[in-house]
Coordinates of C-alpha atoms and ligand atoms in Angstrom, one line a residue:
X1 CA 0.0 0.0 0.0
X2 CA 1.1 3.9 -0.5
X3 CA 2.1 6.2 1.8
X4 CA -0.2 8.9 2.0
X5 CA 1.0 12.5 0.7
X6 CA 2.5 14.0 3.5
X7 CA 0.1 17.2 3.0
X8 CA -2.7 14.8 3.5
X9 CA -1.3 13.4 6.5
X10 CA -0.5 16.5 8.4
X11 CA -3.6 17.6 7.9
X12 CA -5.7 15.2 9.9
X13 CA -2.6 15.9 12.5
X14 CA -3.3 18.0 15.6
X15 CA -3.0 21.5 14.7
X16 CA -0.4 22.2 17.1
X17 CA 1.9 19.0 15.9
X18 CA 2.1 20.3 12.0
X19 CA 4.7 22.9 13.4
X20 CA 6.6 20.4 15.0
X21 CA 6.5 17.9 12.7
X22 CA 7.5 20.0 9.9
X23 CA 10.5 21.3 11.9
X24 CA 11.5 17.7 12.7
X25 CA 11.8 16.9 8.7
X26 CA 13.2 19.7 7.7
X27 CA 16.3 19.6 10.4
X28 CA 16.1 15.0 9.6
X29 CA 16.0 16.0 5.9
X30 CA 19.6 18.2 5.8
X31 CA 21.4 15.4 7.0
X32 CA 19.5 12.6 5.0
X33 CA 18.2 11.0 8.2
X34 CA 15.3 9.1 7.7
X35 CA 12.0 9.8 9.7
X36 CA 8.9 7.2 10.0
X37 CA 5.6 8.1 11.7
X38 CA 5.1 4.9 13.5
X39 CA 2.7 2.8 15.8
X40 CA -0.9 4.4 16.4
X41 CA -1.0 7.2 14.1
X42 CA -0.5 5.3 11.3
X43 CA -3.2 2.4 12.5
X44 CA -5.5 5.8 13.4
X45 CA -4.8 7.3 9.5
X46 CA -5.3 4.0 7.7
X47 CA -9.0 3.8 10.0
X48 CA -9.6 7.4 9.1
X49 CA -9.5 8.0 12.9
X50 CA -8.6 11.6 14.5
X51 CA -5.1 11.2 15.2
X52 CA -4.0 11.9 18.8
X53 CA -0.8 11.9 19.0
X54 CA 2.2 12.0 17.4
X55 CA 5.4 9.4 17.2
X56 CA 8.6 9.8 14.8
X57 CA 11.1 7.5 14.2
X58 CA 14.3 8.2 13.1
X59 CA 17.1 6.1 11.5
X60 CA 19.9 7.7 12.0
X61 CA 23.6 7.3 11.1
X62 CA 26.3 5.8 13.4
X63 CA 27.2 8.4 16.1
X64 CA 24.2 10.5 16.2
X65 CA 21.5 10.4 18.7
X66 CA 18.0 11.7 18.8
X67 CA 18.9 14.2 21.7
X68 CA 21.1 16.0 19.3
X69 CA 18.3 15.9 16.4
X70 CA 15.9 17.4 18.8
X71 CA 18.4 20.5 19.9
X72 CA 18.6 21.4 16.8
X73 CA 14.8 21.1 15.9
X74 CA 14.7 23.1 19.1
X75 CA 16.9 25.4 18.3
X76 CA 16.6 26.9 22.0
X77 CA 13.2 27.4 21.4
X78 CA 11.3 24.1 22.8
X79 CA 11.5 22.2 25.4
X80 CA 13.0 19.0 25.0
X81 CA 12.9 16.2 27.8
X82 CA 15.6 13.0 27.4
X83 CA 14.2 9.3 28.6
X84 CA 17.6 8.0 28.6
X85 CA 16.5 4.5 29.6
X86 CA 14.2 4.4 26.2
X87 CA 16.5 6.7 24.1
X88 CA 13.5 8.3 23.0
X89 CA 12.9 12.5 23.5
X90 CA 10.0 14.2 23.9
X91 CA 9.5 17.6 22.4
X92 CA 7.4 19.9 24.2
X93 CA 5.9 22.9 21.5
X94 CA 3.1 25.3 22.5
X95 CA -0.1 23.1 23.0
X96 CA 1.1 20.2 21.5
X97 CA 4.1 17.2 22.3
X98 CA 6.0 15.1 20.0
X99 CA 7.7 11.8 21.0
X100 CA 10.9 11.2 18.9
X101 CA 12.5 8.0 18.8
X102 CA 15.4 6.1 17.6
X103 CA 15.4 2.6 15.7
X104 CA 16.0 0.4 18.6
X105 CA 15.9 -3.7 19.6
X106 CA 14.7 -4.5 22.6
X107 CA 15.7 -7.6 24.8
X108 CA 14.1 -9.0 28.1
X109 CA 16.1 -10.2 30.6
X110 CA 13.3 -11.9 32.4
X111 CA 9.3 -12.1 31.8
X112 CA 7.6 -9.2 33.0
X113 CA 10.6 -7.2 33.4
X114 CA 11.5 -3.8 31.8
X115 CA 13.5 -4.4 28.3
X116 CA 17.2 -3.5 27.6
X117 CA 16.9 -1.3 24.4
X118 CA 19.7 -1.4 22.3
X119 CA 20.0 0.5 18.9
X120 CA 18.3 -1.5 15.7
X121 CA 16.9 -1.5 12.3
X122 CA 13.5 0.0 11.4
X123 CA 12.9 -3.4 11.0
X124 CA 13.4 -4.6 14.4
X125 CA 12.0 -1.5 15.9
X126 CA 8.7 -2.5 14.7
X127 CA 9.1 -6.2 15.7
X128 CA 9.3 -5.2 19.1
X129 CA 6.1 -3.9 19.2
X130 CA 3.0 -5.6 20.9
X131 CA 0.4 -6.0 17.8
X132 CA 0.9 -6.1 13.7
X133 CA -1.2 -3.5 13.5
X134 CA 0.7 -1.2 15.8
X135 CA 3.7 -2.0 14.0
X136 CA 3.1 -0.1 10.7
X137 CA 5.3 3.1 9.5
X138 CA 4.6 5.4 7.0
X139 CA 8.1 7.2 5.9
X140 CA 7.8 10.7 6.1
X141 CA 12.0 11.9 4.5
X142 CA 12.4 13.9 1.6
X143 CA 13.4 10.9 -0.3
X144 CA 10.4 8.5 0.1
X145 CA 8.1 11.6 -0.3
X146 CA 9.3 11.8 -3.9
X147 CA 8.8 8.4 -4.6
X148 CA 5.6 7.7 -2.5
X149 CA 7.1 4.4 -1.2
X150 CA 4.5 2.1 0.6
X151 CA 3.9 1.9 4.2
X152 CA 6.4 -0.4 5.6
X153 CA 4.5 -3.1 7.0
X154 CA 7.1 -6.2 8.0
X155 CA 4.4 -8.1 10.4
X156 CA 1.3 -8.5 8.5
X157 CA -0.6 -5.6 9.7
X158 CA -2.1 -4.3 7.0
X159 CA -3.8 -7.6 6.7
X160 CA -4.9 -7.4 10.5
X161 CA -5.7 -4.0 10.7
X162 CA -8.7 -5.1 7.6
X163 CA -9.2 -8.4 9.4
X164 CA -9.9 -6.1 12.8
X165 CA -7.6 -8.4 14.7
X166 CA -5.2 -7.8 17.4
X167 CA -2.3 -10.3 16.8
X168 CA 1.1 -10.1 18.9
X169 CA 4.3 -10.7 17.3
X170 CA 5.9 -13.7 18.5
X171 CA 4.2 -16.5 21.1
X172 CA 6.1 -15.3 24.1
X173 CA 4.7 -11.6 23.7
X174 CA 2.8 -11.5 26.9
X175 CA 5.3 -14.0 28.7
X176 CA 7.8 -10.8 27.7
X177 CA 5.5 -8.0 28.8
X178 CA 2.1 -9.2 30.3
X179 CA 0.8 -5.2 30.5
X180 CA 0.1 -5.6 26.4
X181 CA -2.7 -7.9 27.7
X182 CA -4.0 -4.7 29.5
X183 CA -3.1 -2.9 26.6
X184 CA -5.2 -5.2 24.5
X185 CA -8.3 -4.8 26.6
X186 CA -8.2 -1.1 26.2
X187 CA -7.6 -1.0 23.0
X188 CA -9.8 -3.7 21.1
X189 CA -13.3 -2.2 22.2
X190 CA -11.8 0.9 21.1
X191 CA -11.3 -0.1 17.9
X192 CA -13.3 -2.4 17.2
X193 CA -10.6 -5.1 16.6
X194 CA -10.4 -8.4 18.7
X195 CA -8.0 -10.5 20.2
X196 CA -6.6 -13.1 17.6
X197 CA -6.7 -17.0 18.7
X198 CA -3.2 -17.4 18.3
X199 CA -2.8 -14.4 20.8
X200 CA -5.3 -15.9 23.3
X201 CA -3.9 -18.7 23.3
X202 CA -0.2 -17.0 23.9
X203 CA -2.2 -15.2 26.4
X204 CA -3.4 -18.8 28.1
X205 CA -0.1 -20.1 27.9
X206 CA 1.7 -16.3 29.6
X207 CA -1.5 -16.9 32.6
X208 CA -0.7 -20.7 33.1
X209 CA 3.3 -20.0 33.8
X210 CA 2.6 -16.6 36.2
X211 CA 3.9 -14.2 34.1
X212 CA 2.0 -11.6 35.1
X213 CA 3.2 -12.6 39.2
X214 CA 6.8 -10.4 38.1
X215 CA 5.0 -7.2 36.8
X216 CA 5.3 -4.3 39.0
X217 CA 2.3 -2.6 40.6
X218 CA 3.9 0.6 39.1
X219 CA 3.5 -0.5 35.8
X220 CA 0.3 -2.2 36.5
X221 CA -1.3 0.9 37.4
X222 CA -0.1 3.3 34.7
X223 CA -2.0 0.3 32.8
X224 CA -4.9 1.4 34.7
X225 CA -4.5 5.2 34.3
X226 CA -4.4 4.7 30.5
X227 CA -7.8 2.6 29.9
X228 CA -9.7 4.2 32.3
X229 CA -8.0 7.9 30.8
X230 CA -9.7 6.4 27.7
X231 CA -13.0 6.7 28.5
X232 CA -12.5 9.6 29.6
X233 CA -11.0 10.8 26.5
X234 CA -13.2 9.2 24.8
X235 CA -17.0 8.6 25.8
X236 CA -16.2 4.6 26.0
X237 CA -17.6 2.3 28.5
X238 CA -14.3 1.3 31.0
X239 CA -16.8 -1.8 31.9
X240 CA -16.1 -3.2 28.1
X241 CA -12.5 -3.3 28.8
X242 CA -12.7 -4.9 32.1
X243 CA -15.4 -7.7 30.8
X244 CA -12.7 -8.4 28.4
X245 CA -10.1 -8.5 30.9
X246 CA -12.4 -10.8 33.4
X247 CA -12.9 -13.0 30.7
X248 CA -9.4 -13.8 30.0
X249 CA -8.8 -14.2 33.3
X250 CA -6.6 -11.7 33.6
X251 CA -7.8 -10.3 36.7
X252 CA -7.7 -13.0 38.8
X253 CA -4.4 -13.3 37.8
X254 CA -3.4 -9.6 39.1
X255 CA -4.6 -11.0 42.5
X256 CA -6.6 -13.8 43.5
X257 CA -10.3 -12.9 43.9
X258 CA -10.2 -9.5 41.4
X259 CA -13.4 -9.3 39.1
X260 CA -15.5 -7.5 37.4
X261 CA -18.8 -7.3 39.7
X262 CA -22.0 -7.3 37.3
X263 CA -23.2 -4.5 40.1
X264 CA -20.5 -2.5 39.1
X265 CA -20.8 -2.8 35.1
X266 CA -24.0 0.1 34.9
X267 CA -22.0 2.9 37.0
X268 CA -19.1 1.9 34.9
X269 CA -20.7 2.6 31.5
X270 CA -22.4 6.0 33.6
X271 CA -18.8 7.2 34.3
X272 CA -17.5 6.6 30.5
X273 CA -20.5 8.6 29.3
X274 CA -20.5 11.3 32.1
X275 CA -16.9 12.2 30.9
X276 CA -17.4 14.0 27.6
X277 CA -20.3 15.5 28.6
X278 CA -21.0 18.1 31.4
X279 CA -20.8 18.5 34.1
X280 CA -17.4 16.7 33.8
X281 CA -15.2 17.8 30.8
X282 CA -13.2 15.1 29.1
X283 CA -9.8 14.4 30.0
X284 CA -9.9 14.5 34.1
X285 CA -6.4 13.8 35.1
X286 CA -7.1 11.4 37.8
X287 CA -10.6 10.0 36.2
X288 CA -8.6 7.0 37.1
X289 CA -9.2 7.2 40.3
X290 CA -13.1 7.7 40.4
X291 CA -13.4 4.7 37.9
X292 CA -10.9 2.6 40.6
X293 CA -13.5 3.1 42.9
X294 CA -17.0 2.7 40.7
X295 CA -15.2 -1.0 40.1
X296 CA -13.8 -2.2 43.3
X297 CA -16.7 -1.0 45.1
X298 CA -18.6 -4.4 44.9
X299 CA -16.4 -6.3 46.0
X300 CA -14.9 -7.3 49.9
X301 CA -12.7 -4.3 51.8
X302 CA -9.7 -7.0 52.3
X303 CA -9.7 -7.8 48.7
X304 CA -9.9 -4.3 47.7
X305 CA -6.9 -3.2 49.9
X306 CA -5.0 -6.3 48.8
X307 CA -5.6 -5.3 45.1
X308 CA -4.8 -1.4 46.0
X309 CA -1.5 -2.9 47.6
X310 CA -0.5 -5.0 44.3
X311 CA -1.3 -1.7 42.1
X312 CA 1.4 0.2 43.7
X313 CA -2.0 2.5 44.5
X314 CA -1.6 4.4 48.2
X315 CA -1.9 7.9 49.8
X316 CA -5.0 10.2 49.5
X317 CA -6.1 8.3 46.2
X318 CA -6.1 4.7 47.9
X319 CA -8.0 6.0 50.3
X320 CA -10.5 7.6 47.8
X321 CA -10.7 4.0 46.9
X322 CA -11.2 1.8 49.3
X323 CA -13.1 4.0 51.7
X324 CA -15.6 4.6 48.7
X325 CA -18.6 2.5 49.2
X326 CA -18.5 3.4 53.0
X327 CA -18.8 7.3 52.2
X328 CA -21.0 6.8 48.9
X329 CA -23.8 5.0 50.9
X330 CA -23.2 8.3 53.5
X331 CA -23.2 10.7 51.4
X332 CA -26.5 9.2 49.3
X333 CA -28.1 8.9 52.7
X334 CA -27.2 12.6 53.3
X335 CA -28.6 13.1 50.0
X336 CA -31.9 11.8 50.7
X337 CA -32.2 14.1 53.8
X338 CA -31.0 17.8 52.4
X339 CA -33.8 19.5 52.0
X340 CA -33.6 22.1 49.1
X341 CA -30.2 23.1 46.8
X342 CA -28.2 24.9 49.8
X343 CA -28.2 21.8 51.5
X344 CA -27.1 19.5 48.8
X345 CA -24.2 22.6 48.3
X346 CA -23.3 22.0 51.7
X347 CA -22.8 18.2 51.3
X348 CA -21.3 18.0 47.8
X349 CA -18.9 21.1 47.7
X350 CA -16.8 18.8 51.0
X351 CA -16.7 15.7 48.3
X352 CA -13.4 15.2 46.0
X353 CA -13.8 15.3 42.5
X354 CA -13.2 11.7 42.0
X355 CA -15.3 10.3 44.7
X356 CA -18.2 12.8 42.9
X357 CA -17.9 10.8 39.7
X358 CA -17.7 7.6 40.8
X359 CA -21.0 8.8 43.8
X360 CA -22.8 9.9 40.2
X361 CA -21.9 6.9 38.4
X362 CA -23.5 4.7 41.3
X363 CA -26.0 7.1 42.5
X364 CA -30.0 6.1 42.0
X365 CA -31.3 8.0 39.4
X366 CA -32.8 10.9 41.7
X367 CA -29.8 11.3 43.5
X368 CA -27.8 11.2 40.6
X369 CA -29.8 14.2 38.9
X370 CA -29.1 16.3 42.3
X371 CA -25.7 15.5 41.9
X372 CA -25.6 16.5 37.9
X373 CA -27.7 19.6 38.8
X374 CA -25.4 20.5 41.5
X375 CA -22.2 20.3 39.3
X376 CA -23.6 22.0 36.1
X377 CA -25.2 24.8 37.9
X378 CA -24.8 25.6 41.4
X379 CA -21.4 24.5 42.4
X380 CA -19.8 27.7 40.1
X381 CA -23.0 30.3 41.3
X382 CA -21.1 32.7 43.7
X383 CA -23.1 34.6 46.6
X384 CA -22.7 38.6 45.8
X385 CA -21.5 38.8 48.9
X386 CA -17.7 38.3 49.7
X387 CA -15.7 38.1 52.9
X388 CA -14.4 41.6 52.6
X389 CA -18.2 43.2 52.7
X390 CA -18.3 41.1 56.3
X391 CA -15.1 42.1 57.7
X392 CA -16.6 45.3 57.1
X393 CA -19.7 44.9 58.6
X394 CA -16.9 44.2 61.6
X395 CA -17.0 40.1 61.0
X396 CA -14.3 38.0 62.0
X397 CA -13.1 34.3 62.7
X398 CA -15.7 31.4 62.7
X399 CA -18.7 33.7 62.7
X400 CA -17.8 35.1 59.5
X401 CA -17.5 31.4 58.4
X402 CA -20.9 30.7 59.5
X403 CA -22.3 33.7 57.9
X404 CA -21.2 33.2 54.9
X405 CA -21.9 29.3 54.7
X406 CA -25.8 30.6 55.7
X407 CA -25.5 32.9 52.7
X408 CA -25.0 30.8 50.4
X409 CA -27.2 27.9 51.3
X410 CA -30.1 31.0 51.3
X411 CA -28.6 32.2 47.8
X412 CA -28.9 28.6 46.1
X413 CA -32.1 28.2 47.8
X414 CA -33.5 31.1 46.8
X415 CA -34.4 32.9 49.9
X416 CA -32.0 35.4 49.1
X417 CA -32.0 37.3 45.4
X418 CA -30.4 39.9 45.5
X419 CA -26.7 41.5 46.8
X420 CA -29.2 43.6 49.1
X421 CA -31.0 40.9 50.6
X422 CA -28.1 39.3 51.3
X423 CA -26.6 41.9 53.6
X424 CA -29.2 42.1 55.1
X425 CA -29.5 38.4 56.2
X426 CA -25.8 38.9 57.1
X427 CA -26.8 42.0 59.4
X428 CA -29.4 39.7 61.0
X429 CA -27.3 36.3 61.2
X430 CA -24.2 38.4 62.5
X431 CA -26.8 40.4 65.3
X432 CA -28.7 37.1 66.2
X433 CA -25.2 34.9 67.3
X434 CA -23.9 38.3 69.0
X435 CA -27.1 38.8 71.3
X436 CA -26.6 34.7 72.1
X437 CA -23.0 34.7 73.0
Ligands
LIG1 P1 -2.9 5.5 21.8 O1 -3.7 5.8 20.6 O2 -3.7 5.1 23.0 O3 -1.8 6.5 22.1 P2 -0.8 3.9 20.9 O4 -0.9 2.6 20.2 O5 -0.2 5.1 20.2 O6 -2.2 4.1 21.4 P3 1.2 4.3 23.0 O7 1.1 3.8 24.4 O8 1.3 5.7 22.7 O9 0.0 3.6 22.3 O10 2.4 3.5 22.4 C1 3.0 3.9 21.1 C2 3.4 2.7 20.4 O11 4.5 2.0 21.1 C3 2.3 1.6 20.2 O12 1.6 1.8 19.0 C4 3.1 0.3 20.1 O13 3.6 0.1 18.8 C5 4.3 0.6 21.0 N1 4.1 0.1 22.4 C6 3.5 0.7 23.4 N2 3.5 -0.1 24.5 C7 4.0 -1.3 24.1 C8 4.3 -2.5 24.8 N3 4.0 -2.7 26.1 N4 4.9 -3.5 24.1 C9 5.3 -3.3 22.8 N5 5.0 -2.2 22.1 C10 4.4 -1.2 22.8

């Protein structure tokens, strides 16, 4: 198959990559080095997807490095962050990032453990990769652009990608690196695409000889971060990717006991579709978190610790997690008591904003259109009253706390209406707990 013509391909690009990109072949192109866009762009351009992100390649000549490349893209202008460990450098433009990579080989020391990277043909670079149809590159140099060469496809993809199949490179894939099996759950109900029978039965064969025992909860849980991220990104329903996951037994293998709970399947497809629409924009940077809890809630508090323990998960947002159902069925009885909008102000605006989604996700259907309500409309209202106008009405310390909290649950309920009818309630509240104390 062709390449497409690069102006085609920049422009279902980002906006804010083009720049970078273009800078990137122009600075590869003077000293003939050879650039590929590589891995999920090109699957996303060849499914007429939106493309998200942006990943070069580079083949370059003995004694340069893609650090060096990058300065000069740069030119002191961009920020450029090294991963030594990958050899790969991210550059950082305004509003958009650009990962740039060298050819490399990859070998594993032991199952489940990081990979030595080593430097490597185009060739090898794309063998390394977890499915065919991630392992496509289009070549974007000077040189190929003049001859339109084809998409270099050395693993069968193209045939995959039309097959909608996810297929892993060689039969000790997931022995190698058991996350692509995480990776393959978020990715197939994405696409569309599912697991081949030669992977699943790679996958059977990885379960049956512990491979995934000697992953790290670390990498387990950026795993995590990513497919629940997803749906966030995305409007797609975390629940599909955690059947799948269930069903190949995955999660029993991550700790003994883990499962999908059919309870939890409805607030999971909730919290997918909550996400791109108000009142939670897409992209929450720890969504993660609030769909951690909508899963685990279901099941037993030692099982959920246990699995919080084997995710590497602790701190403020393991505690979000495992103290969830406790507070949700709390807060929900809370909820059936608060009489009128200030009330339900009261209770919400003391709730985290993960613990919110994942209460909204779970919550019974009038609940859950308080809480929606709440977070559209009144949580941003502010009273037209502020804390200076009651230091100087000669307010200070907790009263002036009080005050204010009585404000606003007036304001949302509607008691109060104007800037004017506010002070005055102030006046009153302020003269009322001065003639008690
Ligand atoms: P997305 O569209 O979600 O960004 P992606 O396929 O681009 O999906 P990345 O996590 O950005 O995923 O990874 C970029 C590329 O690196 C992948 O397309 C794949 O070729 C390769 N890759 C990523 N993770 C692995 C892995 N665990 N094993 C092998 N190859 C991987």
């Amino acid at each position: 198959m062709r390449s497409p013509a690069l102006t085609d391909l920049l422009r279902t690009l980002p906006e804010a990559s083009v720049e970078l990109v273009r800078r990137v072949l122009a600075c590869a192109d003077t000293r003939r080095q050879r650039v590929y866009l590589v891995g999920g762009p090109v699957r996303d351009w060849l499914m007429g997807r939106r493309l998200r992100d942006v990943d070069l390649t580079v083949e370059l000549h003995k004694g340069e490095d893609a650090t060096e490349l990058a300065h000069r893209v740069s030119a002191g202008k961009l920020r450029v962050r090294v991963h030594e460990r990958f050899g790969t450098v991210t550059l950082q433009g305004t509003g958009a990032a650009l990962d740039l990579a060298t050819v490399r080989r990859e070998q594993y020391a032991r199952d489940g453990a990081l990979p030595t990277v080593e430097e490597g043909t185009l060739e090898e670079d794309l063998r390394r990769r977890d499915f065919s149809v991630n392992a496509l590159a289009i070549p974007l140099s000077a040189a190929a652009r003049a001859r339109r060469v084809g998409i270099v496809d050395v693993t069968g993809g193209l045939e995959d990608l039309e097959a909608r199949s996810l297929r892993i490179l060689h039969a000790r894939s997931f022995h190698d690196d058991p996350t692509r099996a995480l990776r393959a759950a978020r990715l197939a109900p994405r696409l569309g695409f599912t697991l081949s029978r030669h992977s699943r039965a790679a996958l059977r064969a990885a379960l049956r000889d512990g491979a995934f025992g000697a992953v790290s909860g670390d990498r387990l849980r950026r795993e995590w971060v990513k497919l629940f991220g997803d749906a966030a990104g995305q409007g797609l329903d975390p629940a599909r990717s955690l059947r799948l996951l269930h069903d190949w037994h995955v999660l029993g293998a991550l700790e003994p006991g883990l499962e999908l709970d059919g309870r939890a399947v409805t607030p999971l497809r909730r919290l997918g579709r909550a996400l791109v629409e108000p009142p939670w924009p897409a992209g929450q940077r720890r969504v993660w978190v609030a769909g951690m809890a909508a899963w685990l809630a279901p099941l037993r508090a030692p099982l959920r610790r246990r699995v919080l323990a084997r995710l590497a998960i602790s701190g403020d947002q393991a505690t979000r997690i495992s103290e969830f159902p406790r507070r949700r069925d709390a807060w929900l009885r809370a909820l059936e008591r608060a009489r009128g909008r200030g009330a339900v102000d009261l209770l919400l605006s003391g709730c985290d904003e993960e613990s919110l989604l994942a209460l909204h996700a779970w919550a019974p259907p009038a609940a859950r259109r308080r809480i929606a309500r709440w977070a559209v409309e009144d949580r941003g209202r502010r009273v037209p009253v502020t804390g200076d106008d009651l230091m100087a009405m000669g307010l200070t310390g907790p009263v002036l706390g009080r005050v204010l909290e009585r404000l606003r649950v007036a304001w949302l309920d509607g008691s109060v209406r104007t800037r004017e009818e506010a002070l005055v309630l102030a006046h009153e509240i302020s003269r009322r707990s001065r003639s008690k104390s």
